[in-house]
CSV table of C-alpha atoms in Angstrom, one decimal:
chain,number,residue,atom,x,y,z
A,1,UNK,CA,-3.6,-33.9,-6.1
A,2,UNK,CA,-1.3,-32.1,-3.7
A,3,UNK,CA,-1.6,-28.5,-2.4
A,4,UNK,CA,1.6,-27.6,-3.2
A,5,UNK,CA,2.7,-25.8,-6.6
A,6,UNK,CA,4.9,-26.7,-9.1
A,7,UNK,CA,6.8,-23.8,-8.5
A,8,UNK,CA,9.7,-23.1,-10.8
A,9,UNK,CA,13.3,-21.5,-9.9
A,10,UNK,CA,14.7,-18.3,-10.5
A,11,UNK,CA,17.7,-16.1,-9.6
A,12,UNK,CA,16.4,-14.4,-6.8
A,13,UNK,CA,14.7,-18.3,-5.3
A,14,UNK,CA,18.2,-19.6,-6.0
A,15,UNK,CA,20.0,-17.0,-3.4
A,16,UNK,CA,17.8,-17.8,-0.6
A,17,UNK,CA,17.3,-21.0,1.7
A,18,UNK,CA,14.0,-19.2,3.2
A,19,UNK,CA,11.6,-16.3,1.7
A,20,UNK,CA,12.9,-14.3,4.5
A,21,UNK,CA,16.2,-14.6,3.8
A,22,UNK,CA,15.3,-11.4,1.7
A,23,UNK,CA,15.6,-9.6,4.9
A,24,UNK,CA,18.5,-11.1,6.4
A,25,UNK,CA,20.8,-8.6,5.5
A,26,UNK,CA,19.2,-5.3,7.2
A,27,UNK,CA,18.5,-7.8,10.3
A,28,UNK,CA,22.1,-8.5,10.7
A,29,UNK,CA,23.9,-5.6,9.4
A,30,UNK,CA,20.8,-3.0,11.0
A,31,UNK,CA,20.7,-5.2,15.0
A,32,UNK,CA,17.4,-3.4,15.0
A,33,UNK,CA,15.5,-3.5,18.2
A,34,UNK,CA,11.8,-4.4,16.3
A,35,UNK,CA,10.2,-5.1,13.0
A,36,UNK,CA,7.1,-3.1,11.7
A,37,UNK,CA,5.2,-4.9,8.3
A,38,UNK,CA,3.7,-1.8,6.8
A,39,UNK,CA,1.3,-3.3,4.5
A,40,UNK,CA,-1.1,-0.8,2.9
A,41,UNK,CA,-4.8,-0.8,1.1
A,42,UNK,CA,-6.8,1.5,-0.8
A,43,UNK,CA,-10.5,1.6,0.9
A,44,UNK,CA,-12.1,2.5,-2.4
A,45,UNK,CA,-14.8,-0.9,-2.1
A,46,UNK,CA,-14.7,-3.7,-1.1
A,47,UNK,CA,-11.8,-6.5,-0.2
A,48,UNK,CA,-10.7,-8.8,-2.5
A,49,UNK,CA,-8.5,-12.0,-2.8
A,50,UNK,CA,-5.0,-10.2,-3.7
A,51,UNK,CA,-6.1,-7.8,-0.8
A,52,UNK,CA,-6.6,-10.6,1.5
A,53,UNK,CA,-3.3,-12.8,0.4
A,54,UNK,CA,-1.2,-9.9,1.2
A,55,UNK,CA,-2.3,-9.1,4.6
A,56,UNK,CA,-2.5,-12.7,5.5
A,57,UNK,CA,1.2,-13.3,4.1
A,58,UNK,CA,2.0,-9.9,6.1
A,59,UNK,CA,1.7,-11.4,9.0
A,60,UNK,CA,2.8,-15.3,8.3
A,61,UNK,CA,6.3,-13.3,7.4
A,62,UNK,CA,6.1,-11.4,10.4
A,63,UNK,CA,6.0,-14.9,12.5
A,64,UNK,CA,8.4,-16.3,10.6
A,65,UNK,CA,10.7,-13.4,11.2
A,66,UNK,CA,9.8,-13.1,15.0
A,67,UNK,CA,10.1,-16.7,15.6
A,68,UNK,CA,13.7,-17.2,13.6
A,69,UNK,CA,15.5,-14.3,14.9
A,70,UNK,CA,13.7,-13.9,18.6
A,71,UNK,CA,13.2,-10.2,17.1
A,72,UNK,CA,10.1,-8.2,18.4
A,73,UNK,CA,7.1,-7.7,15.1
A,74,UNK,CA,4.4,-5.9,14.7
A,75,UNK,CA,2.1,-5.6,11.5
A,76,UNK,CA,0.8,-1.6,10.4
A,77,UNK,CA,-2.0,-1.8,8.0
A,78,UNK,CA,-2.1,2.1,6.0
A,79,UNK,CA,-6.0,2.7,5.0
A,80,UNK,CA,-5.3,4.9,2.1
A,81,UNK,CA,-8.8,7.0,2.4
A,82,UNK,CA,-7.7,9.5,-0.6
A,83,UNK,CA,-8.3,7.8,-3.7
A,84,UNK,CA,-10.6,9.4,-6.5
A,85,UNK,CA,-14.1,8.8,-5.0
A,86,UNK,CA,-15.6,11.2,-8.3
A,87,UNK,CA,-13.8,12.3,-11.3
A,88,UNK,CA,-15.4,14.6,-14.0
A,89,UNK,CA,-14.1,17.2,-16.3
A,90,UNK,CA,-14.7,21.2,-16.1
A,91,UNK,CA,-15.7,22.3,-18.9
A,92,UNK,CA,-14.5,25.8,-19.2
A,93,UNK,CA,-10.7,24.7,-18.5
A,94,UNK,CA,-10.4,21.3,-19.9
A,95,UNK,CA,-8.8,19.9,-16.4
A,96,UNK,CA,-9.5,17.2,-14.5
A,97,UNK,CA,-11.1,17.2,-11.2
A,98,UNK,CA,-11.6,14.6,-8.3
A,99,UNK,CA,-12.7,14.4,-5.1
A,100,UNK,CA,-11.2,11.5,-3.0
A,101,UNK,CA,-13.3,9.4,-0.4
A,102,UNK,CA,-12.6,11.1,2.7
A,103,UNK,CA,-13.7,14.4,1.1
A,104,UNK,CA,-16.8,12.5,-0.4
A,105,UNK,CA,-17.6,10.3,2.6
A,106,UNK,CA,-15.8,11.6,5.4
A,107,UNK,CA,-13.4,10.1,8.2
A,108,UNK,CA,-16.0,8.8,10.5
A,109,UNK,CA,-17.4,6.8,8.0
A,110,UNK,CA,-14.6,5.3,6.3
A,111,UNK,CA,-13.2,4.9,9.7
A,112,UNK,CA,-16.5,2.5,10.5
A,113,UNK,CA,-16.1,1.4,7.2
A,114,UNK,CA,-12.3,0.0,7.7
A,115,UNK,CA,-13.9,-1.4,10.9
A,116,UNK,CA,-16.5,-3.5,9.1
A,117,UNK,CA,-14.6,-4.6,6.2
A,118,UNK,CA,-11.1,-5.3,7.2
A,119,UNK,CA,-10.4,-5.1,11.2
A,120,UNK,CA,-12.1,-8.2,12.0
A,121,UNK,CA,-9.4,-10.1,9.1
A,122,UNK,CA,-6.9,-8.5,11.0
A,123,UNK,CA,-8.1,-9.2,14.5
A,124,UNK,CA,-8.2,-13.0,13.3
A,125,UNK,CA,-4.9,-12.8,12.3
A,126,UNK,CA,-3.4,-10.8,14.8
A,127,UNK,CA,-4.8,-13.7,17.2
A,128,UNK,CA,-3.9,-16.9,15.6
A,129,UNK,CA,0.1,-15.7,15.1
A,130,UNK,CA,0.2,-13.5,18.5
A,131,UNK,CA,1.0,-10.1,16.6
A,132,UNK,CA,0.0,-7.1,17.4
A,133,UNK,CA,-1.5,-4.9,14.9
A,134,UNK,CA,-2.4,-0.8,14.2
A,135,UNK,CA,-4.4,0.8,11.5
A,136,UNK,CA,-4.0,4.3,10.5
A,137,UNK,CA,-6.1,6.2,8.1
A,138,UNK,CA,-3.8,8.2,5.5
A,139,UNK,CA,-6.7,11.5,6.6
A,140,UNK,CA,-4.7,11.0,9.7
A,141,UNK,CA,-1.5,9.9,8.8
A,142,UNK,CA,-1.1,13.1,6.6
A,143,UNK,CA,-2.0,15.2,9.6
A,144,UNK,CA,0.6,14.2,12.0
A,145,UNK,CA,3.7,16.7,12.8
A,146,UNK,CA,6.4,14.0,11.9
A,147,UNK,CA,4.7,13.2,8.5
A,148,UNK,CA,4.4,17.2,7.7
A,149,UNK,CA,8.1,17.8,8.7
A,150,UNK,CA,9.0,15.0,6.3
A,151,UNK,CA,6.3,16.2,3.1
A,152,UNK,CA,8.5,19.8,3.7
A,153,UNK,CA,12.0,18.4,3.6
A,154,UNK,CA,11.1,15.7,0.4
A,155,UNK,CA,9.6,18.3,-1.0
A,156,UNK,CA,13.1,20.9,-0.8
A,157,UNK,CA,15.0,18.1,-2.8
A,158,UNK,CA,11.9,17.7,-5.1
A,159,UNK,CA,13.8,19.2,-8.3
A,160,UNK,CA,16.1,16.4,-8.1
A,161,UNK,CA,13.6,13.5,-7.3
A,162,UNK,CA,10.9,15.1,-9.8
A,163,UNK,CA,11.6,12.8,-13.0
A,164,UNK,CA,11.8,9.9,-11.1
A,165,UNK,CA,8.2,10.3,-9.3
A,166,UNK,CA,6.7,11.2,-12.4
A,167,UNK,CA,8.5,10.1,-15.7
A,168,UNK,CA,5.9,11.1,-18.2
A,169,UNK,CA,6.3,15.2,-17.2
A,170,UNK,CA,8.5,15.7,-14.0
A,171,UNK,CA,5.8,17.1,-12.0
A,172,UNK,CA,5.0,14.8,-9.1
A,173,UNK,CA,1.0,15.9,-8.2
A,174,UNK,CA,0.2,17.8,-4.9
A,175,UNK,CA,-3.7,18.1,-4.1
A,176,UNK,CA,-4.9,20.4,-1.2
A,177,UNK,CA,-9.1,19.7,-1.7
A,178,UNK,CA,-10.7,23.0,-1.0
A,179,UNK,CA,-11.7,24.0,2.3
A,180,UNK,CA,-15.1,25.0,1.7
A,181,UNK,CA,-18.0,23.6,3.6
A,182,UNK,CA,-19.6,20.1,1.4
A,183,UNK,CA,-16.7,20.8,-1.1
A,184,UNK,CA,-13.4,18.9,-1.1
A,185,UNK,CA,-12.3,18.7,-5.4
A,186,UNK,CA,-9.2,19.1,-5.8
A,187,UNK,CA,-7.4,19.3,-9.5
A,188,UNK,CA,-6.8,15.4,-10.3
A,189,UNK,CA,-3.1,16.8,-12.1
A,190,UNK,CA,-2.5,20.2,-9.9
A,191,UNK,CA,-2.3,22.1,-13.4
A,192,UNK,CA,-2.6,25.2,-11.4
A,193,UNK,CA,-1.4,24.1,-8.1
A,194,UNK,CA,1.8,26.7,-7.0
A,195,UNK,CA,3.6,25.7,-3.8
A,196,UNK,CA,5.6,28.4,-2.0
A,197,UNK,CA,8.2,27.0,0.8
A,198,UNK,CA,8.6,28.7,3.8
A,199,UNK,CA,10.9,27.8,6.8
A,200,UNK,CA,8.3,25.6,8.6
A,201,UNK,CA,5.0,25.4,6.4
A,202,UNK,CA,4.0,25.8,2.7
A,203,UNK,CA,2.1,28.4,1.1
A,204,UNK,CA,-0.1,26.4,-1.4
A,205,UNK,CA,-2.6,28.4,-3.9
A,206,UNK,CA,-4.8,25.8,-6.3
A,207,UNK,CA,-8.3,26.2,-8.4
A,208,UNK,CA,-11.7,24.6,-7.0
A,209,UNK,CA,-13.9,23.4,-10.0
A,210,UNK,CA,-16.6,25.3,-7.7
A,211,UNK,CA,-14.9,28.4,-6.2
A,212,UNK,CA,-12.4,29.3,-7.9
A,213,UNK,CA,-8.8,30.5,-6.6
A,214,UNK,CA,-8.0,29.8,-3.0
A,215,UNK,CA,-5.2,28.9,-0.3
A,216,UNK,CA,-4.0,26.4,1.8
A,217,UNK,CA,-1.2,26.7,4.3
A,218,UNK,CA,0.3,23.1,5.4
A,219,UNK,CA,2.5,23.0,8.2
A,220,UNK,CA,3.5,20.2,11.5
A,221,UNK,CA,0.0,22.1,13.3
A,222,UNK,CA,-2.1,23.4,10.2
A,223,UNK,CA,-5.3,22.2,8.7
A,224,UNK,CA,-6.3,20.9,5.4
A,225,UNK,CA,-5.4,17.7,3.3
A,226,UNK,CA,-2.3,17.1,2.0
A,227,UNK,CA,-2.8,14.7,-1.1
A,228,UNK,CA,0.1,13.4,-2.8
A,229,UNK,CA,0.0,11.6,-6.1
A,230,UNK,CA,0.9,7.9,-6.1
A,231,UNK,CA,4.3,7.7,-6.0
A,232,UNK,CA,5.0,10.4,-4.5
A,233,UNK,CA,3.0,10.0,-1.4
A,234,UNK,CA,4.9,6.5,-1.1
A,235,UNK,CA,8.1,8.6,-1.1
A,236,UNK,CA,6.8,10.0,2.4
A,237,UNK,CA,5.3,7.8,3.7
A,238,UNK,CA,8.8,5.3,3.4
A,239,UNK,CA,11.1,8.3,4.6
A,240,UNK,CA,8.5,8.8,7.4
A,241,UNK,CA,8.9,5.0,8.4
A,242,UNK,CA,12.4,4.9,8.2
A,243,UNK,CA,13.0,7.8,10.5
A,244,UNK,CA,12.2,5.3,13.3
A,245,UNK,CA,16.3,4.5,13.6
A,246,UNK,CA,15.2,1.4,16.3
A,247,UNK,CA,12.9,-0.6,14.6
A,248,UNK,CA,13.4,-1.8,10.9
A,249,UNK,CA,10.4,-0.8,8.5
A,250,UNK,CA,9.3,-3.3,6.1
A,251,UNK,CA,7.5,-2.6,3.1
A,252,UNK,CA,5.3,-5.2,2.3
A,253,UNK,CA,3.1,-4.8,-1.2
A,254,UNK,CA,1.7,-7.0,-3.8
A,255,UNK,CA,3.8,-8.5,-7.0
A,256,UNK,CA,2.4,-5.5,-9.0
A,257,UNK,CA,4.6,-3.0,-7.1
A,258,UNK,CA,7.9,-4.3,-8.1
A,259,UNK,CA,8.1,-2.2,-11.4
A,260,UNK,CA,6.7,0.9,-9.2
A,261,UNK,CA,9.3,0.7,-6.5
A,262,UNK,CA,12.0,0.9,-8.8
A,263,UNK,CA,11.2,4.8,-9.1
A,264,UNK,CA,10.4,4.9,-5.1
A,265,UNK,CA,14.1,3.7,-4.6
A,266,UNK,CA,15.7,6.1,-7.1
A,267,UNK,CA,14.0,9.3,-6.2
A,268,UNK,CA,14.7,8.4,-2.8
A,269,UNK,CA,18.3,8.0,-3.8
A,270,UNK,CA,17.9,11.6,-5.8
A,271,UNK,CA,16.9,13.2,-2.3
A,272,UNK,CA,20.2,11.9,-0.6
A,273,UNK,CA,19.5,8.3,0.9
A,274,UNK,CA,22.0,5.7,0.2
A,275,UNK,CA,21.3,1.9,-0.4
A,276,UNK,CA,21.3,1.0,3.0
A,277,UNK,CA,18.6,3.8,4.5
A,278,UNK,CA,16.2,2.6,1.5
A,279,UNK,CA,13.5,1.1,2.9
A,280,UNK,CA,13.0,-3.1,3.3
A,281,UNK,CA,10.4,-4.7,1.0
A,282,UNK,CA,8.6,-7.6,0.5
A,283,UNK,CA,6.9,-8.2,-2.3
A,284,UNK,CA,4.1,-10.9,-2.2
A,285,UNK,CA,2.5,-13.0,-5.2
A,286,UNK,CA,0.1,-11.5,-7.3
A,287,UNK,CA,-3.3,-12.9,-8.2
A,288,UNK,CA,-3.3,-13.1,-12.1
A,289,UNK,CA,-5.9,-14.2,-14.7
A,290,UNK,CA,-5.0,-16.7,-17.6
A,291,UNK,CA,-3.5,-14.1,-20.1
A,292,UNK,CA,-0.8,-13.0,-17.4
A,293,UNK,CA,-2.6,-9.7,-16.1
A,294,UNK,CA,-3.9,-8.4,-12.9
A,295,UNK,CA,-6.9,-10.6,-11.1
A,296,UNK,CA,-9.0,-6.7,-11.3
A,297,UNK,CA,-11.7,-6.4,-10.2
A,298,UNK,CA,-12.6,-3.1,-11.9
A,299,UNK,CA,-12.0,-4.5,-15.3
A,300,UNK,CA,-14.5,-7.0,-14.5
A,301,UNK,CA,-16.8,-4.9,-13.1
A,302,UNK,CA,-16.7,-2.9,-16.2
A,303,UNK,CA,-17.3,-5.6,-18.7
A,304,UNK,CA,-13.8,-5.2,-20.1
A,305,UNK,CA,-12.7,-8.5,-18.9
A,306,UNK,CA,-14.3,-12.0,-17.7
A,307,UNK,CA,-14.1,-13.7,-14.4
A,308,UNK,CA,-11.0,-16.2,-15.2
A,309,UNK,CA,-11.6,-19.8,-15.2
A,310,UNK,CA,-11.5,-21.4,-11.7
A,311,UNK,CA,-12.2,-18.0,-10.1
A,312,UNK,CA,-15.1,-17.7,-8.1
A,313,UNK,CA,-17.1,-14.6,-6.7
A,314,UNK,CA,-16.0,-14.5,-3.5
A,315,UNK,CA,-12.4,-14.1,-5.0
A,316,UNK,CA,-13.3,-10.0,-5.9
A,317,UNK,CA,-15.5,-10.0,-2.6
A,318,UNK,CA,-14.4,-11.6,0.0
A,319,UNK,CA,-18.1,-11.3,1.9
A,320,UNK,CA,-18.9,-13.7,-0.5
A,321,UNK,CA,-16.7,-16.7,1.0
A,322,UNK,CA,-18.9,-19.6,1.7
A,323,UNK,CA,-18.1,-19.9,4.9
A,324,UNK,CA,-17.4,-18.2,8.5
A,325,UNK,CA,-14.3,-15.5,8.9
A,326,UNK,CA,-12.8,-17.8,11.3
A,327,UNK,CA,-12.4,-20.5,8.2
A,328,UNK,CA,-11.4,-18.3,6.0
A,329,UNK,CA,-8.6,-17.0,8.2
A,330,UNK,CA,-7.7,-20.3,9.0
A,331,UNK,CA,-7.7,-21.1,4.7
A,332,UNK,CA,-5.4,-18.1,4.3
A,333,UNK,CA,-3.0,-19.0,6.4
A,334,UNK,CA,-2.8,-22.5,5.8
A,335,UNK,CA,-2.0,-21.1,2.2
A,336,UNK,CA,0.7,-18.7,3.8
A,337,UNK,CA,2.2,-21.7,5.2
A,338,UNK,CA,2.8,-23.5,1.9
A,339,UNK,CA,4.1,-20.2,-0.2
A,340,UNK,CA,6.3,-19.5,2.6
A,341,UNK,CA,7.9,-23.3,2.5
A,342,UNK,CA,9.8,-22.3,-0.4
A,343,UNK,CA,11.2,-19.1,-1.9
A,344,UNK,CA,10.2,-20.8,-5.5
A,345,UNK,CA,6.5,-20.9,-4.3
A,346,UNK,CA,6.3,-17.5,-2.9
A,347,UNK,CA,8.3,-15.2,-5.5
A,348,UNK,CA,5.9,-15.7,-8.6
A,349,UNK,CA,2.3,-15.3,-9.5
A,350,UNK,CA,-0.5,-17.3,-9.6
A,351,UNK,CA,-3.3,-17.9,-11.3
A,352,UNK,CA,-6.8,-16.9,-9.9
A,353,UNK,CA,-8.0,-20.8,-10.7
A,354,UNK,CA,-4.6,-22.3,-9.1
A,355,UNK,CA,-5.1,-19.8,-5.6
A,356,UNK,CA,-8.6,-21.5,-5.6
A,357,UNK,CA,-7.3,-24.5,-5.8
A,358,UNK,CA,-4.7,-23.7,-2.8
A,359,UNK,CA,-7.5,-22.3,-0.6
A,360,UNK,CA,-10.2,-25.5,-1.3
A,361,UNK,CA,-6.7,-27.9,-0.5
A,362,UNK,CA,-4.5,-26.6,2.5
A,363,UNK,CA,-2.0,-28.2,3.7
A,364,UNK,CA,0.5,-26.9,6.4
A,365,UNK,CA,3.9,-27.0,5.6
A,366,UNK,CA,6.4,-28.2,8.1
A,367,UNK,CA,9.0,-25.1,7.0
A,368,UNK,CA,8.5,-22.5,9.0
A,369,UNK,CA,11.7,-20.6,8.3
């Protein structure tokens, strides 16, 4: 049986002649001077297959780019440290708490953690295709001047981006962990969280599960964490990106993102951009089990769904490949190769069982467009 897919076609296929063809229009419109891939992660465990296939396809596209239209590339993998390490309740006020992982673990850790578990994927990568590579923890990201500057302006315009960023109640979450010592909860939904806008910092006043009322001032050269909910913290992080006026900032996120994005692109719109400052993206397939949903490894974790037929362990932890990191960088690309031959094989999903078969079957397609 062949490695290839039966892939069938759709609108968006039916437009293009290669799966970067979604980019041609900001390469030739834009001239920019580089690319940048900005794929990000969160480091909440361990890596997985739809973590893998996205990097890996990261920087395929990025060759396939560099190598069709003699355009500089570089690949920026975001370490998102600030997802909910603990969640509990307090009890006297009904509210949600959390404390993310680089409150619970700490930077140095999760900085030799991201070194462990995903640099030496990258590294492999990076090596094979000849692209260079950064990584950035969002605990350092959100410190930065230029990503400060751009949190304070977003958040000016926030009335009219508000709905968008959060649908259910219009009140896109802000998080500032408390400061003291071993502490670092935050309220999961900001219930009590009041921001006051100055000309060049913000004034931020929010309830510790522990210690009750306290401050936060957040400014290009203050202290403290600046957590944003979800959506909102992609807002910034794209306007950050696309500051860079040179260099063309690609997006690059798995299949599940598309509905998500939507709401990126409009409240982006709400704040002032127009169609053409929006941000590039790149969605790649996503990893699904045989009723249609998410490959999650959570779920399975939990008991609340199986491992899918023709899945196998390694598949929710990639330490688990049977076999060396070289192979299985090698595998992944081979893969890349054959989604990438054809915009029908590379804008759908796949089945957990079928992106096993692709892995145990490479072939290397001859398109490299």
């Amino acid at each position: 049986m062949t490695a290839y897919p039966a892939s069938p076609n759709t609108v968006l296929a039916n437009a293009l002649s290669a799966v970067t063809d979604i980019l041609t229009p900001r390469l030739r419109t834009g001239r920019p001077a580089g690319v940048v891939f900005s794929v990000g992660t969160q480091i909440n465990g361990v890596p997985h297959l739809g973590t893998s296939l996205v990097q890996s396809l990261t920087f395929a596209a990025a060759a396939r780019v560099r190598d069709r239209f003699g355009i500089p590339v570089e690949v920026a993998f975001g370490a998102l440290d600030n997802a909910p390490h603990e969640v509990l309740t307090d009890p006297a006020s009904g509210h949600r708490y959390q404390r993310a992982y680089a409150q619970a673990l700490g930077e140095d850790t999760l900085a030799a953690q991201v070194d462990t578990l995903y640099r030496p994927l990258f590294a492999a990568l990076s090596d094979r295709l000849s692209i260079p590579y950064s990584i950035e923890m969002y605990s350092r990201l959100q410190q930065t001047e230029h990503f400060r500057q751009t949190w304070l302006r977003a958040h000016r315009r926030i009335d009219a981006a508000r709905w968008w960023l959060d649908p259910a109640h219009g009140v896109p979450h802000v998080r500032v962990p408390c400061p003291a010592p071993g502490c670092g909860w935050a309220e999961k939904y900001a219930e009590r969280t009041r921001i006051l806008l100055d000309t060049d910092h913000a004034q931020i006043s929010a309830v510790c599960l522990h210690h009750g009322p306290y401050e936060i001032v957040v400014g290009p050269a203050s202290a403290g964490y600046l957590d944003l909910a979800t959506l909102y913290r992609n807002l910034v992080k794209e306007l950050s990106a696309i500051a860079d006026r040179d260099r063309l900032a690609v997006m690059v996120k798995g299949g599940d993102w598309v509905f998500g994005s939507q709401l990126v692109d409009q409240a982006l719109t709400a704040i002032g951009l127009t169609g053409a400052q929006l941000p590039a993206r790149l969605f790649c397939p996503q990893v699904v089990t045989d009723s249609g949903a998410k490959l999650s490894k959570t779920l399975i974790r939990e008991g609340k769904a199986p491992l899918p037929e023709g899945a196998a362990p390694w598949m929710l932890d990639t330490r688990m490949w049977p076999g060396s990191l070289s192979d299985y960088a090698d595998q992944l690309l081979d893969m890349a190769d054959v989604l990438l031959a054809d915009p029908r094989h590379f804008y759908r999903s796949y089945s957990a069982g079928e992106i096993g078969r692709l892995m145990s079957q490479p072939t290397r397609s001859l398109t490299t467009s």
